[in-house]
Coordinates of C-alpha atoms and ligand atoms in Angstrom, one line a residue:
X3 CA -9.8 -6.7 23.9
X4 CA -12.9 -4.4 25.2
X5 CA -14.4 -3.0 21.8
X6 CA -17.1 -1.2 23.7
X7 CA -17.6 2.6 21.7
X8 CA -19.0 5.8 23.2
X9 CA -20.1 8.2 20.9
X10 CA -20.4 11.2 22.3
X11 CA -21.5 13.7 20.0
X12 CA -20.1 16.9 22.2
X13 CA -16.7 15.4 22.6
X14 CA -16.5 14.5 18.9
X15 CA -17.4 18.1 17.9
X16 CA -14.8 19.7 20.3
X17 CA -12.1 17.1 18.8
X18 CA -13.1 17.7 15.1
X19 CA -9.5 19.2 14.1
X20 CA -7.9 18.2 11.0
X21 CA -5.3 15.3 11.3
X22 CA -3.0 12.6 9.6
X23 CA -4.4 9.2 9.0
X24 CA -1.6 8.1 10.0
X25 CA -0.7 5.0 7.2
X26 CA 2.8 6.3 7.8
X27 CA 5.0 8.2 10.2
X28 CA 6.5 10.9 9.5
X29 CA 3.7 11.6 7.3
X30 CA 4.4 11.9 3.6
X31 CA 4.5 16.1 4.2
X32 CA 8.2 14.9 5.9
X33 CA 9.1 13.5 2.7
X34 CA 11.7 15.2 0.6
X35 CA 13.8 14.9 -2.3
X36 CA 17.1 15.2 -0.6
X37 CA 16.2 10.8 -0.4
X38 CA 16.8 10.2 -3.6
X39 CA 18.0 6.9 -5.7
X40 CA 21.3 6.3 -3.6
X41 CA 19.5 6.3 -0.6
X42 CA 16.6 4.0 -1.1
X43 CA 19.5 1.5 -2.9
X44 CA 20.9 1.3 0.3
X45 CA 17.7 0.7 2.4
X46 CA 17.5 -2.2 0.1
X47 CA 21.5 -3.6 1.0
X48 CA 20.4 -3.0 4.9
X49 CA 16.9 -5.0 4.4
X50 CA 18.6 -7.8 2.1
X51 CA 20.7 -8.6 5.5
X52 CA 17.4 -8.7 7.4
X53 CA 16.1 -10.8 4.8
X54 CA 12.6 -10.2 5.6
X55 CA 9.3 -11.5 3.5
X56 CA 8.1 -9.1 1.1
X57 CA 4.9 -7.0 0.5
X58 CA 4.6 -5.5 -3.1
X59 CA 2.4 -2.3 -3.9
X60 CA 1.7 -1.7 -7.7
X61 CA -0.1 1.3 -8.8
X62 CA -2.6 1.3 -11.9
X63 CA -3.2 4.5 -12.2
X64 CA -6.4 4.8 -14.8
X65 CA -10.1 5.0 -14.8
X66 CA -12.6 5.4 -17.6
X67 CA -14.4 8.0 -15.6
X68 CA -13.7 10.7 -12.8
X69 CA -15.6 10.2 -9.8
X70 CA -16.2 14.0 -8.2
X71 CA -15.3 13.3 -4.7
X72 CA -11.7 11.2 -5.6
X73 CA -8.7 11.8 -3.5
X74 CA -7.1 9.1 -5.3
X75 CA -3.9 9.4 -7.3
X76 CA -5.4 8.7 -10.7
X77 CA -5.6 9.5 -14.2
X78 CA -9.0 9.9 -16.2
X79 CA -8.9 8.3 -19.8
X80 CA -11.3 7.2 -22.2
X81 CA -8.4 5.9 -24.3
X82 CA -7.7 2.2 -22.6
X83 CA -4.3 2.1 -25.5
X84 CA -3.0 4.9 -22.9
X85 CA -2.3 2.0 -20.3
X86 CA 0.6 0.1 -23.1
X87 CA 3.5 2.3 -22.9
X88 CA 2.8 3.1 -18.9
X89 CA 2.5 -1.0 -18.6
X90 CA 6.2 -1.1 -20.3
X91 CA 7.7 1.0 -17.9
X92 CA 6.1 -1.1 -15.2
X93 CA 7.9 -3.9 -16.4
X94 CA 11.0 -2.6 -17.0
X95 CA 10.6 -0.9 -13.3
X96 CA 9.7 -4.4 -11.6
X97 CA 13.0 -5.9 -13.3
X98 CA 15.0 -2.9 -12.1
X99 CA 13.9 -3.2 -8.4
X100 CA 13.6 -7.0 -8.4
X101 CA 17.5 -7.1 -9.4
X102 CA 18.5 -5.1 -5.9
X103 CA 16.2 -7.9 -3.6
X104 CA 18.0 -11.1 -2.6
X105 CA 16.2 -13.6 -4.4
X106 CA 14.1 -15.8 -2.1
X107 CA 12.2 -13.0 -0.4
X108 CA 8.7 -14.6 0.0
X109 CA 6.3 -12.0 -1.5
X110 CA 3.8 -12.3 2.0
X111 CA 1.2 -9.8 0.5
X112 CA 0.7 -8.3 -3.1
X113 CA -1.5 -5.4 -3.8
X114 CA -2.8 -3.6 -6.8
X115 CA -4.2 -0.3 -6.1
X116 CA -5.5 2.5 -8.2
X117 CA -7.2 4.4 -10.3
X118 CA -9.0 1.0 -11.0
X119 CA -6.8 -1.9 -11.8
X120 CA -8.7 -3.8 -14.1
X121 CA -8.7 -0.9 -16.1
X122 CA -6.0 -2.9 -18.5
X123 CA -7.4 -5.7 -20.6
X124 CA -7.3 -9.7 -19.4
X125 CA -3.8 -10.3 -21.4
X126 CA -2.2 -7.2 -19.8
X127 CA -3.2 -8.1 -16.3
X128 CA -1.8 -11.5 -17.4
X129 CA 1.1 -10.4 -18.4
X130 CA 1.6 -8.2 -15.3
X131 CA 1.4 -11.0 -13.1
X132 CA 3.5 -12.5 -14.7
X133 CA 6.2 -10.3 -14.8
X134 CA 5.9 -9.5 -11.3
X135 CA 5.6 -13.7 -10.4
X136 CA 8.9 -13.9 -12.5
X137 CA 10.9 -11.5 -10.9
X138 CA 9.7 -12.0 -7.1
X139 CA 9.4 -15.1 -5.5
X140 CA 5.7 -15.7 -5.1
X141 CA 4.2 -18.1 -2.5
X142 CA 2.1 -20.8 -4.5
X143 CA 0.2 -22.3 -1.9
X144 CA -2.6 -19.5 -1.9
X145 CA -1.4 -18.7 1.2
X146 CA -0.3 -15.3 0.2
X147 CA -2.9 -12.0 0.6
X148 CA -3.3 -11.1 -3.1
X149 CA -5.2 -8.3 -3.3
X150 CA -6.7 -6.4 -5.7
X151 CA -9.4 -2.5 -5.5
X152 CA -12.6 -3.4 -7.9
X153 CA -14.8 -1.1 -9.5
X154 CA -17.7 -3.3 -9.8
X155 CA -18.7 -1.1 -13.3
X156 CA -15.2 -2.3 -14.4
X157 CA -15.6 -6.1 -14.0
X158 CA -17.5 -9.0 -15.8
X159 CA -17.5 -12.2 -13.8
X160 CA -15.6 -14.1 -16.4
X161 CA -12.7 -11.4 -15.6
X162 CA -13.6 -12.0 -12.0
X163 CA -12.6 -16.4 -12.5
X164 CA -9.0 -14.8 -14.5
X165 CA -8.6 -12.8 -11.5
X166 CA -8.3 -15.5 -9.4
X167 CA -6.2 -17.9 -11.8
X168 CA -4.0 -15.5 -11.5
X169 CA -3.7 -16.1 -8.1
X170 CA -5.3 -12.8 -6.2
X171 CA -7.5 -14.3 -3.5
X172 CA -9.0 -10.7 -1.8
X173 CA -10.7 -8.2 -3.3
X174 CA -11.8 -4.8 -2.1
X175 CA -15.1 -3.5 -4.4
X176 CA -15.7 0.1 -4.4
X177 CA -19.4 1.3 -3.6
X178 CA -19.2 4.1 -1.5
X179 CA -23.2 4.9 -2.1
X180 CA -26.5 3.1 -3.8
X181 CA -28.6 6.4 -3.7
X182 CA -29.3 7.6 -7.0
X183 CA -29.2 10.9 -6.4
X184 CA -25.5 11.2 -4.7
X185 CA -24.6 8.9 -7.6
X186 CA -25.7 11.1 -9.7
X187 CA -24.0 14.3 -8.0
X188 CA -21.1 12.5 -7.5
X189 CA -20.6 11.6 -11.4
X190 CA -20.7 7.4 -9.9
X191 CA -23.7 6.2 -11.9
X192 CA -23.0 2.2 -10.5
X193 CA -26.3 -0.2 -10.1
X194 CA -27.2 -2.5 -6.9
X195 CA -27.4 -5.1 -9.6
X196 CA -23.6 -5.1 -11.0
X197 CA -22.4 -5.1 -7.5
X198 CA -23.8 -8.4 -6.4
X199 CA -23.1 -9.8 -9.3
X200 CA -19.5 -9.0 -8.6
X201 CA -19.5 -9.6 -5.3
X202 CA -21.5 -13.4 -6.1
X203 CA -18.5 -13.9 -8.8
X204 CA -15.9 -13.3 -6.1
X205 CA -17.5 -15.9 -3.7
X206 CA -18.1 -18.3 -6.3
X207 CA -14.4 -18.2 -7.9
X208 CA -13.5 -18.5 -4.3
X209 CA -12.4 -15.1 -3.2
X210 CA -11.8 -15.7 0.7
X211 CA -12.2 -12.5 1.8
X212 CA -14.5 -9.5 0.3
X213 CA -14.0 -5.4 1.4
X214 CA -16.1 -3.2 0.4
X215 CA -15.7 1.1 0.6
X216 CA -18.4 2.9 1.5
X217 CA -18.3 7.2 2.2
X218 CA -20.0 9.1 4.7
X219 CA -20.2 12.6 4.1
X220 CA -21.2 12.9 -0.2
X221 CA -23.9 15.2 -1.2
X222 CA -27.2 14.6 -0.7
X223 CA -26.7 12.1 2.2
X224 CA -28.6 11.9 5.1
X225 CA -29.2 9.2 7.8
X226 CA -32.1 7.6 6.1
X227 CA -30.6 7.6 2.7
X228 CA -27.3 6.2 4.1
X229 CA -29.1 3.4 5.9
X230 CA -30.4 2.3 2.7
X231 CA -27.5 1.6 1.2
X232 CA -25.8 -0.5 4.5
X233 CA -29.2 -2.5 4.4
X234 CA -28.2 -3.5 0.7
X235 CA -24.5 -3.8 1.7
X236 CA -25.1 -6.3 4.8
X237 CA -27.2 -8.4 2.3
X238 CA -24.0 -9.4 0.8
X239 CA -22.3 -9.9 4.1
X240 CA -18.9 -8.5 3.3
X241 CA -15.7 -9.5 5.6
X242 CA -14.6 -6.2 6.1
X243 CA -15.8 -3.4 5.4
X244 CA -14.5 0.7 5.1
X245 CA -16.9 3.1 5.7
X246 CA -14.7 6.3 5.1
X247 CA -15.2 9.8 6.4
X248 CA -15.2 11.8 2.9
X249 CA -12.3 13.8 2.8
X250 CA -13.0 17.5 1.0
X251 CA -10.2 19.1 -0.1
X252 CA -10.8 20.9 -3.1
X253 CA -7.7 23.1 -3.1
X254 CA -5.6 19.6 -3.3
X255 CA -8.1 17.7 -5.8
X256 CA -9.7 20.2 -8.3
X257 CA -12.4 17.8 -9.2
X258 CA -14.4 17.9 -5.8
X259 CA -14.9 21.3 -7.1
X260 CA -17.2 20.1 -9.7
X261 CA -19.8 19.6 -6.3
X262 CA -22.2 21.9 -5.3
X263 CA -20.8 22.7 -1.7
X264 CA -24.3 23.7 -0.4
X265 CA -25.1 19.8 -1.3
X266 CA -22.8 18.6 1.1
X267 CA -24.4 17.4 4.7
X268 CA -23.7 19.1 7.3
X269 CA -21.1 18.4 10.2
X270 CA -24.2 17.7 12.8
X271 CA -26.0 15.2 10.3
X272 CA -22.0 13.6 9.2
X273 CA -21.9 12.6 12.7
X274 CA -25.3 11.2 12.6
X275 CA -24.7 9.2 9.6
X276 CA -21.7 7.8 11.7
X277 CA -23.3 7.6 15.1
X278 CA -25.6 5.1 12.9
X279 CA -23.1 3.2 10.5
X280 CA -21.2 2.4 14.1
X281 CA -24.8 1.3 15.6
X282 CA -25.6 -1.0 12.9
X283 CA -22.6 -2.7 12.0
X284 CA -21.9 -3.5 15.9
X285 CA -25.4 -4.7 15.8
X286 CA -25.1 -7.1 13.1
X287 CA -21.7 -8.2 14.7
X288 CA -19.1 -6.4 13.2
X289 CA -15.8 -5.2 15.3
X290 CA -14.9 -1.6 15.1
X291 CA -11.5 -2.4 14.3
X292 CA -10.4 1.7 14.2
X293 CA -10.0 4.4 11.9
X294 CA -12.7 3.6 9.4
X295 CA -12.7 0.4 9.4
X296 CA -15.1 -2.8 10.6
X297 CA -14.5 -6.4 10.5
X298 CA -16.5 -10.1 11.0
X299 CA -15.3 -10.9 14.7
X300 CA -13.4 -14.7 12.9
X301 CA -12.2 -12.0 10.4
X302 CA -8.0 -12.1 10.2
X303 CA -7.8 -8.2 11.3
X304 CA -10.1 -8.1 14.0
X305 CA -8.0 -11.5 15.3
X306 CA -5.1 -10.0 14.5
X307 CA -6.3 -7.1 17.0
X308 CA -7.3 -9.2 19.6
X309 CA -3.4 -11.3 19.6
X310 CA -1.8 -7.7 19.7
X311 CA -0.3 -8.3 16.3
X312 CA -2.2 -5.6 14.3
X313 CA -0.4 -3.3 12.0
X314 CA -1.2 -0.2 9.7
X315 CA 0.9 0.7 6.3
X316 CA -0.3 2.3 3.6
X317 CA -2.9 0.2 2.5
X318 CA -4.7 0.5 5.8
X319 CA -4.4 -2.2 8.5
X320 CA -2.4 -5.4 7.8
X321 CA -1.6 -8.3 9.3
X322 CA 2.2 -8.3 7.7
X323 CA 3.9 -6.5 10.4
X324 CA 7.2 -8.0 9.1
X325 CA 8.0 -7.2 5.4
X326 CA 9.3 -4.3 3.8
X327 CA 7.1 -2.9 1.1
X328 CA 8.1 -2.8 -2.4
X329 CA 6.2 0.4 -4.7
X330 CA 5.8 0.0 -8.1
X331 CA 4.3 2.6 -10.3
X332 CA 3.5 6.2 -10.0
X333 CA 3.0 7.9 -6.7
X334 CA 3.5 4.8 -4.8
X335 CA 5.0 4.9 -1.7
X336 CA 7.5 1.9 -0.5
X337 CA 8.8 1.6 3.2
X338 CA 11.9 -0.5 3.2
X339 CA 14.2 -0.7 6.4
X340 CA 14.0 2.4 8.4
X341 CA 13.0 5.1 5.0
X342 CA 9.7 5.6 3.2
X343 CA 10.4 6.5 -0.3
X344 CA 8.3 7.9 -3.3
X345 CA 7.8 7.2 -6.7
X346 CA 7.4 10.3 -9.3
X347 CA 4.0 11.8 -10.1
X348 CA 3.7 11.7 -14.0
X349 CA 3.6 9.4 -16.9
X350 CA 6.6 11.6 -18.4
X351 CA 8.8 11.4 -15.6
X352 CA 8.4 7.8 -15.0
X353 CA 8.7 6.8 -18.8
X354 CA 12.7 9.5 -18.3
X355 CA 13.8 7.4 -15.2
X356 CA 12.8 3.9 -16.0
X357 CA 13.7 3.6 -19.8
X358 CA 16.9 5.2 -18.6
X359 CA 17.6 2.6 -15.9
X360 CA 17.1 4.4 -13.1
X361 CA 15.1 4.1 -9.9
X362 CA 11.8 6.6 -10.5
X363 CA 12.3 7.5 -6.6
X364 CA 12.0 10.9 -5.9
X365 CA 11.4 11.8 -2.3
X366 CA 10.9 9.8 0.9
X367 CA 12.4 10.1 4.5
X368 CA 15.2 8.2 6.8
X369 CA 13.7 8.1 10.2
X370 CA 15.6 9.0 13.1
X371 CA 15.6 7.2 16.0
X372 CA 12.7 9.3 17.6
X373 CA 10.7 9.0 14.5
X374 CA 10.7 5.2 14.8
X375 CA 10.0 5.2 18.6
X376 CA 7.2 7.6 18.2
X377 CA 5.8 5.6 15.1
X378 CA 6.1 2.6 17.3
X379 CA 3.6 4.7 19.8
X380 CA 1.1 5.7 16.9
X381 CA 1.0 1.9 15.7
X382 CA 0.3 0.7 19.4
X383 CA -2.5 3.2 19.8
X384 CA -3.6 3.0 16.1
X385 CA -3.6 -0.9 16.3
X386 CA -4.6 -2.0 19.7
X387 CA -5.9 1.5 21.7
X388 CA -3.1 0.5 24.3
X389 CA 0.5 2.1 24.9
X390 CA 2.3 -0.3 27.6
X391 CA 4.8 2.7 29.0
X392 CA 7.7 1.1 30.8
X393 CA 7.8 -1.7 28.1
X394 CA 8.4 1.1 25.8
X395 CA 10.5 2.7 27.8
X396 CA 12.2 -0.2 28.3
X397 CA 12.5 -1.7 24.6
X398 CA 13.6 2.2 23.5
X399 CA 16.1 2.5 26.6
X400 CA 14.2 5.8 27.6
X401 CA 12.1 7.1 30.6
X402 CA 8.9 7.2 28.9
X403 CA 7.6 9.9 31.6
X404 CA 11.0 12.0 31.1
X405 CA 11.2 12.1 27.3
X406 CA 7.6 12.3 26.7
X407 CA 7.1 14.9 29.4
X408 CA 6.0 17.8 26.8
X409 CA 3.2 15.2 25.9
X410 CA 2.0 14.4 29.5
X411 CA 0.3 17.7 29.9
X412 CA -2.0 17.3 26.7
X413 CA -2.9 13.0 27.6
X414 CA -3.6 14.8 31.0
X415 CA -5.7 16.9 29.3
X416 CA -7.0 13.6 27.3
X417 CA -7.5 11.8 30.3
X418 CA -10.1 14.8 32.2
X419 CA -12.3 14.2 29.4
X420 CA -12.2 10.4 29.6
X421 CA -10.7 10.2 26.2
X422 CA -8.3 7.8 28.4
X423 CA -7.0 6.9 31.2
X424 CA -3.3 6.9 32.3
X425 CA -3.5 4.1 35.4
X426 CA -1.2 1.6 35.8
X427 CA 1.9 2.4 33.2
X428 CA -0.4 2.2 30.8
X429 CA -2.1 4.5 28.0
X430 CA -5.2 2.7 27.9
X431 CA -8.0 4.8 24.8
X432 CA -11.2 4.2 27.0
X433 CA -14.5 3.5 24.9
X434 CA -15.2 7.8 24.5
X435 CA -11.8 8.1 23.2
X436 CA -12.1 5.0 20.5
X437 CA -13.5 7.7 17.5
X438 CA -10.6 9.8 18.3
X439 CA -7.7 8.0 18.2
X440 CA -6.4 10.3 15.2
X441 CA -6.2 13.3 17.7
X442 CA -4.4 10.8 20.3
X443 CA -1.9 9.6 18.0
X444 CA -1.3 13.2 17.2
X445 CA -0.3 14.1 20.4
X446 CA 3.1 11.8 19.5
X447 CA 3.5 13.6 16.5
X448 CA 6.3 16.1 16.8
X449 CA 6.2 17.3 13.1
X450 CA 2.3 18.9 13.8
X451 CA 3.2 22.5 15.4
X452 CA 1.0 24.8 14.7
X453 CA -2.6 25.2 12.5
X454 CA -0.5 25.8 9.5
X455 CA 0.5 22.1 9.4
X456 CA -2.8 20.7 9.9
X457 CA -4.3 22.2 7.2
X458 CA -2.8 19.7 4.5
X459 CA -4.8 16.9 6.6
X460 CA -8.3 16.2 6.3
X461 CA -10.9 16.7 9.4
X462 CA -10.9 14.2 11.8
X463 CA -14.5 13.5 11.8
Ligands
SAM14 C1 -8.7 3.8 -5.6 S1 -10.3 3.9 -5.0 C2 -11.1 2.3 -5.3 C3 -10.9 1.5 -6.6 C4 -11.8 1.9 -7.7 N1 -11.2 2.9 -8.5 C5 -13.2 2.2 -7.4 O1 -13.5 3.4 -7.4 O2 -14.0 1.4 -7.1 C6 -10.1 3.6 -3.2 C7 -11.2 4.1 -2.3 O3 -10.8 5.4 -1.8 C8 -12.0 6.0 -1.3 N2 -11.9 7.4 -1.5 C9 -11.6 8.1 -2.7 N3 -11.7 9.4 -2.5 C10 -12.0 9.6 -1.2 C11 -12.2 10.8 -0.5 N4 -12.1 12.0 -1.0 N5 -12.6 10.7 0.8 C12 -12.7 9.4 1.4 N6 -12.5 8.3 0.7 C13 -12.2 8.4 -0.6 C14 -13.2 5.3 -2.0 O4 -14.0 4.7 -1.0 C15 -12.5 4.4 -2.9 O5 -13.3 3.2 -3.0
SF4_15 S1 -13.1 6.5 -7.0 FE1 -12.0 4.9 -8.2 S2 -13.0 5.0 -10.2 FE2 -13.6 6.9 -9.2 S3 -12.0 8.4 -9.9 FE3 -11.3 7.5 -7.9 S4 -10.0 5.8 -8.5 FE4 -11.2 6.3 -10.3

């Protein structure tokens, strides 16, 4: 695949809408609680026929401190005995969906997200696994991805070595910045120090593959500041690496409120940062693989990309295109069959349902027939920057050019300012069109009329 990248500062300005990341479609603003408990049971009958391997998703909600620019779904604690009667519930909640999955479903991918996982103590995490190892059918051959988000200030590397005994073998360590001063404003005090010392305990316990988060886009940050901290990064020579665009939205999470606005750099010098995160990494070898994210050219995603088997879920791009995803915990989102489903927001909620025996699911979406046709689109251009037309057509048993005729007139519009070109059958997202790939998938999105939807997404660039 060509990875070649323009970045073309005029276009990207004209472009910078606000828009879905696009981990899911429909987006979760589709989701609603008419999907309830019944209907994610039966997902699970019609997957249990498919019989497909499994990827789990378990949410740990806490962290000892609040970081000011955190989209996350979290919950900020002091107290680590608030984790015990949350980690109860889990249980009972992994028993209660484990029961509804024939057993034998190979668990092909495990995640724990957060908050900040290693939040609980070594026996909980223990225990956890366990659970989870005794109710799903795990694959013992290290073969798996076991994953797990680090916070490098919440990790020794003696809990690094139990880590990996209890068989995770990835680990994605948040930095996001190594300047003292946007530290500092973003309440993130974290030293260069306890980060390689993490990252050297990974390696050593033999952790096969190291992410690390980075965000453009915090206060104080300029080009020179931010270079800084990728010139310490690319000393530890991570496999993949997320360099995210920082998303503000302070009427959805209060706390970014606690920033001084005026501290925040400015759209010109965001674009900068990124004109130079893009430079570098390519320099030093990394593939752009999209949407954030870079990756070591012998790196699974960035071969996965070049085969044409990419794939994006929720936890950003995968190379399990095949297994339903399991949720378990707060918040967490499953996608099983043809539905996305949700779990409930609060502790109080989730303690009602579970101890009660029920499914904590309380929204998610069936998709119609359109919705899985156009997600196919958005995963094609997402994945691989490449929509084959009459193959979809054909595999949907549809005219591309008649059902997507509304759509022409705007991938015309696209293709006039080289964002792509439409030769060939093909949709083919030319090397100007690469950073943009949010506003081309959007095109296929029939749920985004008008500016009112687009402001519960953040800005493209
Ligand atoms: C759950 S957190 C990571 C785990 C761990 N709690 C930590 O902070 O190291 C996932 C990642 O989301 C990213 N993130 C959080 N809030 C964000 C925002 N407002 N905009 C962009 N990225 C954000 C950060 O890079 C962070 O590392
Ligand atoms: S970035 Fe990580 S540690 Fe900071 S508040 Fe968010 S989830 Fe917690």
């Amino acid at each position: 695949m060509n990875n070649a990248l323009v970045f073309d500062p005029e276009l990207l300005q004209r472009y910078d809408l606000s828009g879905p990341r696009y981990t899911s479609y429909p987006t979760a603003v589709q989701f609603h609680e008419g999907f309830g408990e019944d209907a994610y049971r039966e997902a699970i009958a019609v997957s249990n026929a498919a019989a497909r391997p499994l990827s789990l998703y378990v949410h740990l909600p806490f962290c000892g401190t609040v970081c000011y620019y955190c989209a996350c779904n979290k919950i900020i604690t002091a107290n680590r005995k608030r984790a015990s009667p949350y980690l109860e519930d889990l249980h009972r909640e992994i028993e209660l969906q484990a029961e509804l999955f024939t057993p034998g479903r190979e668990v092909r991918q495990l995640h724990w997200g957060g908050g900040t996982p290693t939040f609980i103590s070594d026996e909980e995490m223990t225990a956890l696994m366990n659970q989870l190892r005794g109710q799903f059918t795990f694959l013992d051959n290290d073969e798996g991805d076991y994953s797990i988000e680090i916070d490098p200030r919440e990790v020794t590397p003696a809990k690094i070595a139990h880590l990996r005994k209890l068989g995770f073998n990835r680990m994605s360590f948040g930095v996001q910045d190594f300047d003292p001063k946007v530290q500092e404003a973003v309440n993130r005090i974290q030293s260069v120090r306890e980060t390689f010392e993490a990252v050297d305990a990974a390696r050593t316990n033999g952790f096969k593959s190291i992410n690390i988060d980075l965000i453009y886009g915090l206060p104080f940050q300029t080009v020179d500041s931010f270079a800084v901290t990728l010139e310490k990064i690319l000393e530890l020579s991570p496999d993949r690496l997320s360099v995210f665009n920082y998303a503000h939205m302070p009427h959805l999470f209060k706390v970014q409120k606690q920033m001084d606005e005026a501290t925040l750099p400015t759209p010109a010098v965001k674009l900068a940062i990124l004109q130079y995160v893009i430079e570098k990494l390519t320099s030093e070898g990394y593939v752009y693989i999209g949407m954030d994210h870079f990756a070591k050219p012998d790196d699974e995603l960035a071969l996965a990309q070049e085969h044409g088997t990419l794939y994006r879920n929720f936890q950003g791009y995968s190379t399990h295109a095949g297994c339903d995803l399991v949720a378990m915990g707060i918040t967490s989102i499953g996608m099983v069959d043809d539905t996305y489903s949700q779990n409930v927001k609060t502790l109080e909620e989730y303690h009602e349902r579970v101890s009660a025996g029920q499914l904590p699911v309380y929204r998610g979406v069936k998709l119609t027939e359109d919705d899985k046709l156009r997600r196919a689109i958005i995963t094609e251009l997402i994945c691989h920057f490449r929509v084959d037309m009459a193959a979809m057509g054909h595999a949907w048993s549809i005219s591309f050019e008649d059902y997507f005729c509304k759509e022409q007139e705007q991938l015309q519009g696209m293709a006039a300012d080289g964002l792509l070109s439409l030769n060939d059958g093909h949709i083919q997202v030319l090397p100007r069109g690469r950073l943009l790939i949010r506003n081309i998938c959007m095109v296929f999105d029939a749920y985004l009329q008008g500016a009112e939807a687009k402001k519960r997404f953040s800005r493209v660039i």
